[in-house]
CSV table of C-alpha atoms and ligand atoms in Angstrom, one decimal:
chain,number,residue,atom,x,y,z
A,1,UNK,CA,0.0,0.0,0.0
A,2,UNK,CA,1.4,3.4,-0.9
A,3,UNK,CA,1.9,6.1,1.6
A,4,UNK,CA,-0.7,8.3,-0.1
A,5,UNK,CA,-3.2,5.5,0.0
A,6,UNK,CA,-2.5,4.9,3.7
A,7,UNK,CA,-2.9,8.6,4.4
A,8,UNK,CA,-6.2,8.6,2.5
A,9,UNK,CA,-7.4,5.6,4.5
A,10,UNK,CA,-6.4,7.2,7.8
A,11,UNK,CA,-8.2,10.4,6.9
A,12,UNK,CA,-11.3,8.3,6.1
A,13,UNK,CA,-11.1,6.7,9.6
A,14,UNK,CA,-10.7,10.1,11.2
A,15,UNK,CA,-13.7,11.4,9.4
A,16,UNK,CA,-15.8,8.4,10.4
A,17,UNK,CA,-14.7,8.7,14.0
A,18,UNK,CA,-15.7,12.4,14.0
A,19,UNK,CA,-19.1,11.6,12.4
A,20,UNK,CA,-21.1,11.2,15.6
A,21,UNK,CA,-20.1,14.8,16.6
A,22,UNK,CA,-21.4,16.1,13.3
A,23,UNK,CA,-24.5,14.0,13.5
A,24,UNK,CA,-25.7,15.2,17.0
A,25,UNK,CA,-28.1,17.6,15.4
A,26,UNK,CA,-30.0,14.6,14.0
A,27,UNK,CA,-30.0,12.8,17.3
A,28,UNK,CA,-31.9,10.5,17.8
A,29,UNK,CA,-31.9,9.0,14.3
A,30,UNK,CA,-32.6,5.4,15.5
A,31,UNK,CA,-34.3,3.7,18.5
A,32,UNK,CA,-32.9,4.2,22.0
A,33,UNK,CA,-32.4,1.3,24.4
A,34,UNK,CA,-33.3,2.0,28.0
A,35,UNK,CA,-31.8,-0.6,30.3
A,36,UNK,CA,-34.0,-1.6,33.3
A,37,UNK,CA,-31.8,-3.4,35.8
A,38,UNK,CA,-34.7,-5.5,37.1
A,39,UNK,CA,-37.4,-8.0,35.9
A,40,UNK,CA,-40.4,-6.7,34.0
A,41,UNK,CA,-43.5,-5.8,36.0
A,42,UNK,CA,-41.7,-4.1,38.9
A,43,UNK,CA,-41.6,-0.4,39.8
A,44,UNK,CA,-38.5,0.4,37.8
A,45,UNK,CA,-39.9,-1.3,34.7
A,46,UNK,CA,-43.3,0.4,35.1
A,47,UNK,CA,-41.8,3.9,35.5
A,48,UNK,CA,-39.4,3.3,32.6
A,49,UNK,CA,-42.4,2.3,30.4
A,50,UNK,CA,-44.7,5.2,31.4
A,51,UNK,CA,-42.0,7.9,31.1
A,52,UNK,CA,-40.2,6.3,28.1
A,53,UNK,CA,-43.4,6.1,26.0
A,54,UNK,CA,-43.9,9.8,26.2
A,55,UNK,CA,-40.2,10.6,25.7
A,56,UNK,CA,-40.4,8.5,22.5
A,57,UNK,CA,-43.0,10.8,21.2
A,58,UNK,CA,-41.0,13.9,21.9
A,59,UNK,CA,-37.8,12.5,20.5
A,60,UNK,CA,-39.4,11.0,17.4
A,61,UNK,CA,-37.8,7.6,18.1
A,62,UNK,CA,-38.8,4.6,20.0
A,63,UNK,CA,-37.3,4.0,23.5
A,64,UNK,CA,-37.1,0.3,23.8
A,65,UNK,CA,-36.9,-1.2,27.3
A,66,UNK,CA,-34.4,-4.0,27.9
A,67,UNK,CA,-34.6,-5.8,31.2
A,68,UNK,CA,-31.1,-6.8,32.4
A,69,UNK,CA,-31.6,-8.2,35.9
A,70,UNK,CA,-29.2,-9.5,38.5
A,71,UNK,CA,-27.1,-8.6,41.6
A,72,UNK,CA,-29.6,-6.2,43.0
A,73,UNK,CA,-29.6,-4.1,39.8
A,74,UNK,CA,-25.8,-3.7,39.6
A,75,UNK,CA,-25.5,-6.0,36.6
A,76,UNK,CA,-27.8,-3.8,34.5
A,77,UNK,CA,-26.1,-0.6,35.9
A,78,UNK,CA,-22.7,-2.0,34.9
A,79,UNK,CA,-24.1,-2.7,31.4
A,80,UNK,CA,-25.4,0.9,31.4
A,81,UNK,CA,-22.0,2.3,32.3
A,82,UNK,CA,-20.2,0.2,29.7
A,83,UNK,CA,-22.5,1.0,26.8
A,84,UNK,CA,-21.4,3.3,24.0
A,85,UNK,CA,-21.8,6.9,25.1
A,86,UNK,CA,-23.6,7.9,21.9
A,87,UNK,CA,-27.0,8.5,23.5
A,88,UNK,CA,-28.5,5.3,22.1
A,89,UNK,CA,-28.2,3.3,25.4
A,90,UNK,CA,-29.5,4.9,28.6
A,91,UNK,CA,-30.7,3.3,31.8
A,92,UNK,CA,-33.4,3.7,34.5
A,93,UNK,CA,-31.4,3.5,37.7
A,94,UNK,CA,-32.7,4.1,41.3
A,95,UNK,CA,-31.8,4.7,44.9
A,96,UNK,CA,-30.3,1.2,45.0
A,97,UNK,CA,-28.2,1.1,41.9
A,98,UNK,CA,-26.9,4.7,42.2
A,99,UNK,CA,-26.7,5.3,45.9
A,100,UNK,CA,-27.1,2.3,48.3
A,101,UNK,CA,-24.9,-0.1,46.3
A,102,UNK,CA,-21.8,2.1,47.0
A,103,UNK,CA,-21.7,1.0,50.6
A,104,UNK,CA,-22.9,-2.5,50.0
A,105,UNK,CA,-20.5,-3.6,47.3
A,106,UNK,CA,-16.8,-3.0,48.2
A,107,UNK,CA,-15.8,-3.7,44.5
A,108,UNK,CA,-18.7,-2.1,42.7
A,109,UNK,CA,-17.9,-2.0,39.0
A,110,UNK,CA,-18.9,1.6,38.7
A,111,UNK,CA,-18.9,4.9,40.6
A,112,UNK,CA,-22.4,6.4,40.3
A,113,UNK,CA,-21.0,9.9,40.6
A,114,UNK,CA,-18.4,9.7,37.8
A,115,UNK,CA,-19.3,6.8,35.5
A,116,UNK,CA,-22.6,8.3,34.3
A,117,UNK,CA,-24.0,11.4,32.8
A,118,UNK,CA,-27.1,12.1,34.8
A,119,UNK,CA,-30.2,12.9,32.8
A,120,UNK,CA,-32.9,13.5,35.4
A,121,UNK,CA,-35.1,12.2,38.1
A,122,UNK,CA,-38.1,10.3,36.7
A,123,UNK,CA,-40.2,9.7,39.9
A,124,UNK,CA,-40.1,9.8,43.7
A,125,UNK,CA,-41.3,6.5,45.1
A,126,UNK,CA,-42.2,6.3,48.8
A,127,UNK,CA,-41.5,2.9,50.3
A,128,UNK,CA,-44.0,0.7,52.2
A,129,UNK,CA,-43.8,-2.2,54.6
A,130,UNK,CA,-46.0,-4.8,53.1
A,131,UNK,CA,-47.1,-8.3,54.2
A,132,UNK,CA,-49.1,-11.2,52.7
A,133,UNK,CA,-52.8,-10.5,53.3
A,134,UNK,CA,-53.3,-13.2,55.9
A,135,UNK,CA,-50.2,-12.3,58.0
A,136,UNK,CA,-51.3,-12.5,61.7
A,137,UNK,CA,-50.8,-8.8,62.5
A,138,UNK,CA,-53.0,-5.9,61.9
A,139,UNK,CA,-50.7,-3.0,62.9
A,140,UNK,CA,-47.0,-2.2,62.5
A,141,UNK,CA,-46.5,-2.7,66.2
A,142,UNK,CA,-48.1,-6.1,66.1
A,143,UNK,CA,-46.1,-7.0,63.0
A,144,UNK,CA,-42.8,-6.0,64.7
A,145,UNK,CA,-43.7,-8.2,67.7
A,146,UNK,CA,-44.3,-11.2,65.4
A,147,UNK,CA,-41.2,-10.5,63.3
A,148,UNK,CA,-39.0,-10.4,66.4
A,149,UNK,CA,-40.5,-13.6,67.8
A,150,UNK,CA,-40.4,-15.5,64.6
A,151,UNK,CA,-36.9,-14.5,63.5
A,152,UNK,CA,-35.6,-16.5,60.5
A,153,UNK,CA,-38.9,-18.4,60.2
A,154,UNK,CA,-40.2,-15.3,58.4
A,155,UNK,CA,-39.4,-14.9,54.7
A,156,UNK,CA,-38.5,-11.4,53.6
A,157,UNK,CA,-38.5,-10.9,49.8
A,158,UNK,CA,-36.3,-8.5,48.0
A,159,UNK,CA,-34.8,-7.6,44.6
A,160,UNK,CA,-31.3,-8.6,45.6
A,161,UNK,CA,-28.5,-7.0,47.6
A,162,UNK,CA,-28.4,-3.3,47.2
A,163,UNK,CA,-32.0,-3.0,45.8
A,164,UNK,CA,-34.4,-0.6,47.3
A,165,UNK,CA,-36.4,-3.4,48.8
A,166,UNK,CA,-33.3,-4.9,50.3
A,167,UNK,CA,-32.0,-1.7,51.8
A,168,UNK,CA,-35.3,-0.4,53.1
A,169,UNK,CA,-36.1,-3.7,54.9
A,170,UNK,CA,-32.5,-3.9,56.1
A,171,UNK,CA,-33.1,-0.5,57.7
A,172,UNK,CA,-36.4,-1.7,59.1
A,173,UNK,CA,-34.8,-4.9,60.4
A,174,UNK,CA,-32.0,-3.0,62.0
A,175,UNK,CA,-34.4,-0.6,63.7
A,176,UNK,CA,-36.7,-3.3,65.0
A,177,UNK,CA,-34.3,-6.3,65.6
A,178,UNK,CA,-36.1,-8.5,63.1
A,179,UNK,CA,-33.8,-11.2,61.6
A,180,UNK,CA,-35.7,-12.8,58.7
A,181,UNK,CA,-34.6,-15.2,56.0
A,182,UNK,CA,-34.0,-13.1,52.9
A,183,UNK,CA,-35.4,-14.4,49.6
A,184,UNK,CA,-33.9,-12.6,46.6
A,185,UNK,CA,-35.7,-12.1,43.3
A,186,UNK,CA,-34.7,-10.5,40.0
A,187,UNK,CA,-37.0,-7.6,40.8
A,188,UNK,CA,-40.0,-6.8,43.0
A,189,UNK,CA,-42.4,-7.6,40.2
A,190,UNK,CA,-41.9,-11.3,40.8
A,191,UNK,CA,-41.4,-10.7,44.5
A,192,UNK,CA,-44.8,-9.0,44.8
A,193,UNK,CA,-46.5,-11.8,42.9
A,194,UNK,CA,-45.2,-14.3,45.5
A,195,UNK,CA,-46.3,-12.0,48.3
A,196,UNK,CA,-49.8,-11.9,46.8
A,197,UNK,CA,-49.7,-15.7,46.5
A,198,UNK,CA,-48.6,-16.0,50.2
A,199,UNK,CA,-45.3,-17.6,49.3
A,200,UNK,CA,-43.3,-15.0,51.3
A,201,UNK,CA,-44.2,-13.1,54.4
A,202,UNK,CA,-43.1,-9.5,53.9
A,203,UNK,CA,-41.5,-7.0,51.5
A,204,UNK,CA,-40.5,-3.4,51.7
A,205,UNK,CA,-41.1,-1.8,48.3
A,206,UNK,CA,-41.6,1.2,46.2
A,207,UNK,CA,-45.3,2.3,46.1
A,208,UNK,CA,-45.7,1.7,42.4
A,209,UNK,CA,-47.3,-1.6,41.7
A,210,UNK,CA,-48.0,-2.2,45.4
A,211,UNK,CA,-50.6,0.6,45.5
A,212,UNK,CA,-53.2,-1.2,43.3
A,213,UNK,CA,-52.7,-4.4,45.2
A,214,UNK,CA,-53.2,-2.7,48.6
A,215,UNK,CA,-56.3,-1.0,47.3
A,216,UNK,CA,-57.6,-4.4,46.1
A,217,UNK,CA,-56.8,-6.0,49.4
A,218,UNK,CA,-54.5,-8.7,48.0
A,219,UNK,CA,-51.7,-7.6,50.4
A,220,UNK,CA,-51.4,-5.7,53.6
A,221,UNK,CA,-49.5,-2.4,54.1
A,222,UNK,CA,-48.4,-1.5,57.6
A,223,UNK,CA,-46.7,1.9,57.0
A,224,UNK,CA,-45.3,4.3,54.5
A,225,UNK,CA,-41.8,5.7,55.0
A,226,UNK,CA,-42.5,9.4,54.4
A,227,UNK,CA,-43.6,12.2,56.7
A,228,UNK,CA,-47.1,12.6,55.2
A,229,UNK,CA,-49.6,10.0,54.0
A,230,UNK,CA,-49.7,9.3,50.3
A,231,UNK,CA,-52.7,10.7,48.5
A,232,UNK,CA,-52.8,7.4,46.6
A,233,UNK,CA,-53.1,5.4,49.8
A,234,UNK,CA,-54.8,7.7,52.4
A,235,UNK,CA,-55.6,4.8,54.7
A,236,UNK,CA,-52.0,3.7,55.2
A,237,UNK,CA,-50.3,5.3,58.2
A,238,UNK,CA,-47.0,7.0,58.0
A,239,UNK,CA,-44.1,5.3,59.8
A,240,UNK,CA,-44.3,8.0,62.5
A,241,UNK,CA,-48.0,7.4,63.0
A,242,UNK,CA,-47.4,3.7,63.2
A,243,UNK,CA,-44.7,4.2,65.9
A,244,UNK,CA,-41.5,3.9,63.9
A,245,UNK,CA,-40.6,7.5,63.0
A,246,UNK,CA,-37.0,6.8,62.1
A,247,UNK,CA,-38.0,4.5,59.2
A,248,UNK,CA,-38.0,7.1,56.5
A,249,UNK,CA,-37.5,5.8,52.9
A,250,UNK,CA,-38.3,8.0,50.0
A,251,UNK,CA,-36.9,6.1,47.0
A,252,UNK,CA,-36.6,7.3,43.5
A,253,UNK,CA,-35.9,6.3,39.9
A,254,UNK,CA,-33.8,8.3,37.5
A,255,UNK,CA,-32.4,8.2,34.0
A,256,UNK,CA,-28.6,8.0,33.4
A,257,UNK,CA,-26.5,7.9,30.2
A,258,UNK,CA,-22.9,6.6,30.2
A,259,UNK,CA,-20.2,9.2,31.2
A,260,UNK,CA,-18.9,11.1,28.3
A,261,UNK,CA,-22.2,11.3,26.5
A,262,UNK,CA,-22.3,14.6,24.6
A,263,UNK,CA,-23.9,17.3,26.8
A,264,UNK,CA,-26.1,18.3,23.9
A,265,UNK,CA,-27.6,14.8,23.7
A,266,UNK,CA,-28.0,14.7,27.5
A,267,UNK,CA,-29.8,18.0,27.4
A,268,UNK,CA,-32.1,16.7,24.7
A,269,UNK,CA,-32.9,13.7,26.9
A,270,UNK,CA,-33.5,15.8,30.0
A,271,UNK,CA,-35.8,18.1,28.0
A,272,UNK,CA,-37.8,15.1,26.8
A,273,UNK,CA,-38.0,13.8,30.3
A,274,UNK,CA,-39.2,17.2,31.5
A,275,UNK,CA,-41.9,17.2,28.8
A,276,UNK,CA,-43.0,13.7,29.8
A,277,UNK,CA,-43.3,14.7,33.5
A,278,UNK,CA,-45.5,17.7,32.5
A,279,UNK,CA,-47.8,15.6,30.4
A,280,UNK,CA,-51.2,15.2,32.0
A,281,UNK,CA,-51.6,11.5,31.1
A,282,UNK,CA,-48.1,10.7,32.4
A,283,UNK,CA,-48.7,12.6,35.6
A,284,UNK,CA,-52.1,10.9,36.1
A,285,UNK,CA,-50.6,7.4,35.7
A,286,UNK,CA,-47.7,8.1,38.0
A,287,UNK,CA,-49.8,9.8,40.7
A,288,UNK,CA,-52.4,6.9,40.6
A,289,UNK,CA,-49.5,4.6,41.4
A,290,UNK,CA,-48.4,6.8,44.3
A,291,UNK,CA,-45.3,8.3,42.7
A,292,UNK,CA,-44.2,11.8,43.4
A,293,UNK,CA,-43.6,14.0,40.3
A,294,UNK,CA,-40.0,15.4,40.5
A,295,UNK,CA,-39.5,19.1,40.9
A,296,UNK,CA,-38.2,20.8,37.7
A,297,UNK,CA,-34.7,21.3,39.1
A,298,UNK,CA,-34.4,17.5,39.6
A,299,UNK,CA,-35.3,16.8,36.0
A,300,UNK,CA,-31.9,18.1,34.9
A,301,UNK,CA,-28.4,16.7,34.8
A,302,UNK,CA,-27.0,18.9,37.5
A,303,UNK,CA,-30.0,18.4,39.7
A,304,UNK,CA,-29.8,14.6,39.5
A,305,UNK,CA,-26.0,14.7,39.9
A,306,UNK,CA,-26.3,16.6,43.2
A,307,UNK,CA,-29.2,14.3,44.3
A,308,UNK,CA,-27.1,11.1,43.7
A,309,UNK,CA,-24.3,12.6,45.9
A,310,UNK,CA,-26.6,13.5,48.7
A,311,UNK,CA,-28.3,10.1,48.6
A,312,UNK,CA,-24.9,8.2,48.8
A,313,UNK,CA,-24.0,10.4,51.8
A,314,UNK,CA,-27.4,9.6,53.4
A,315,UNK,CA,-27.4,5.8,52.8
A,316,UNK,CA,-23.8,4.9,53.3
A,317,UNK,CA,-23.7,5.4,57.2
A,318,UNK,CA,-27.1,3.6,57.6
A,319,UNK,CA,-25.8,0.6,55.6
A,320,UNK,CA,-22.4,0.6,57.4
A,321,UNK,CA,-24.1,0.6,60.7
A,322,UNK,CA,-26.1,-2.5,59.6
A,323,UNK,CA,-22.8,-4.3,59.1
A,324,UNK,CA,-23.9,-5.9,55.8
A,325,UNK,CA,-21.6,-6.0,52.8
A,326,UNK,CA,-21.3,-8.4,49.8
A,327,UNK,CA,-17.9,-9.9,49.2
A,328,UNK,CA,-17.7,-9.2,45.4
B,1,LIG,N1,-38.3,-2.0,43.4
B,1,LIG,C1,-37.2,-2.9,43.2
B,1,LIG,C2,-36.2,-2.7,44.2
B,1,LIG,O1,-36.4,-3.2,45.2
B,1,LIG,C3,-36.7,-3.2,41.9
B,1,LIG,C4,-37.8,-3.3,40.8
B,1,LIG,O2,-38.1,-2.2,40.3
B,1,LIG,O3,-38.2,-4.4,40.4
B,1,LIG,O4,-35.1,-2.2,44.0
């Protein structure tokens, strides 16, 4: 090959490498994959589908949900971090994958504060203490009594180490002295199904998906971990009303792109998220499921970036105190 030919080829490669930068204006020109790090049918999946559907309309391209479950959501989050940072793979993370996991996994494959370009908060999701409908306790106080007495005989479902359901029940168990047997699932969609079927005794989970079941009486809710009752579940007492004021768990779901994604692309995604969260139909669906619609400033990259940092600072000491880590 002649030098000129080699130079021509090299120039061609350079032009091809620079292409995405020139093509940003057209973004998105093909479908976008949104990784959900849990099984279908759980809160993260539901929020991703509700918000993603509206964002697809704004962006003019389909957002396709891909469920990549495992290791409390950290498998999917790792996939999200390693994806090409061209805006065509984003993920729906949450309080577990992007905050609690930091203290739980000493060798976590990613740093939530530096390995992602935050897009924005998609939903606030209060957490509830739930039990199978025939559990022999009517109030939280009675439930705590039974849980302490029964110890490992009780089955506590969760979505794996570091998930919201794991961390919030870990917190509950640490506050009350409950020592259940933990039953991990690939997400709280399947965990909730088993709670409804009476296969497990209790679950701490994000309000989404649990709300319709509580309303239908297929499961019991003892308390919600926020200062005020949820308008979606006005009969469920707050943890303070139920006698456990320290159990405060306001979880959340949020969209992240891999670090290094062009800020113009991130801004486009944040704007589409903002539009989705202002949409009446989206708001209605999220509110019916008990979600809290994020404030405008949290629907931005900077707002979510700051939120992630403060959530890591909040959860790390609680988890360290519980003494639980995973040897990965
Ligand atoms: N809510 C779940 C959790 O416990 C995950 C899911 O959305 O399925 O983290």
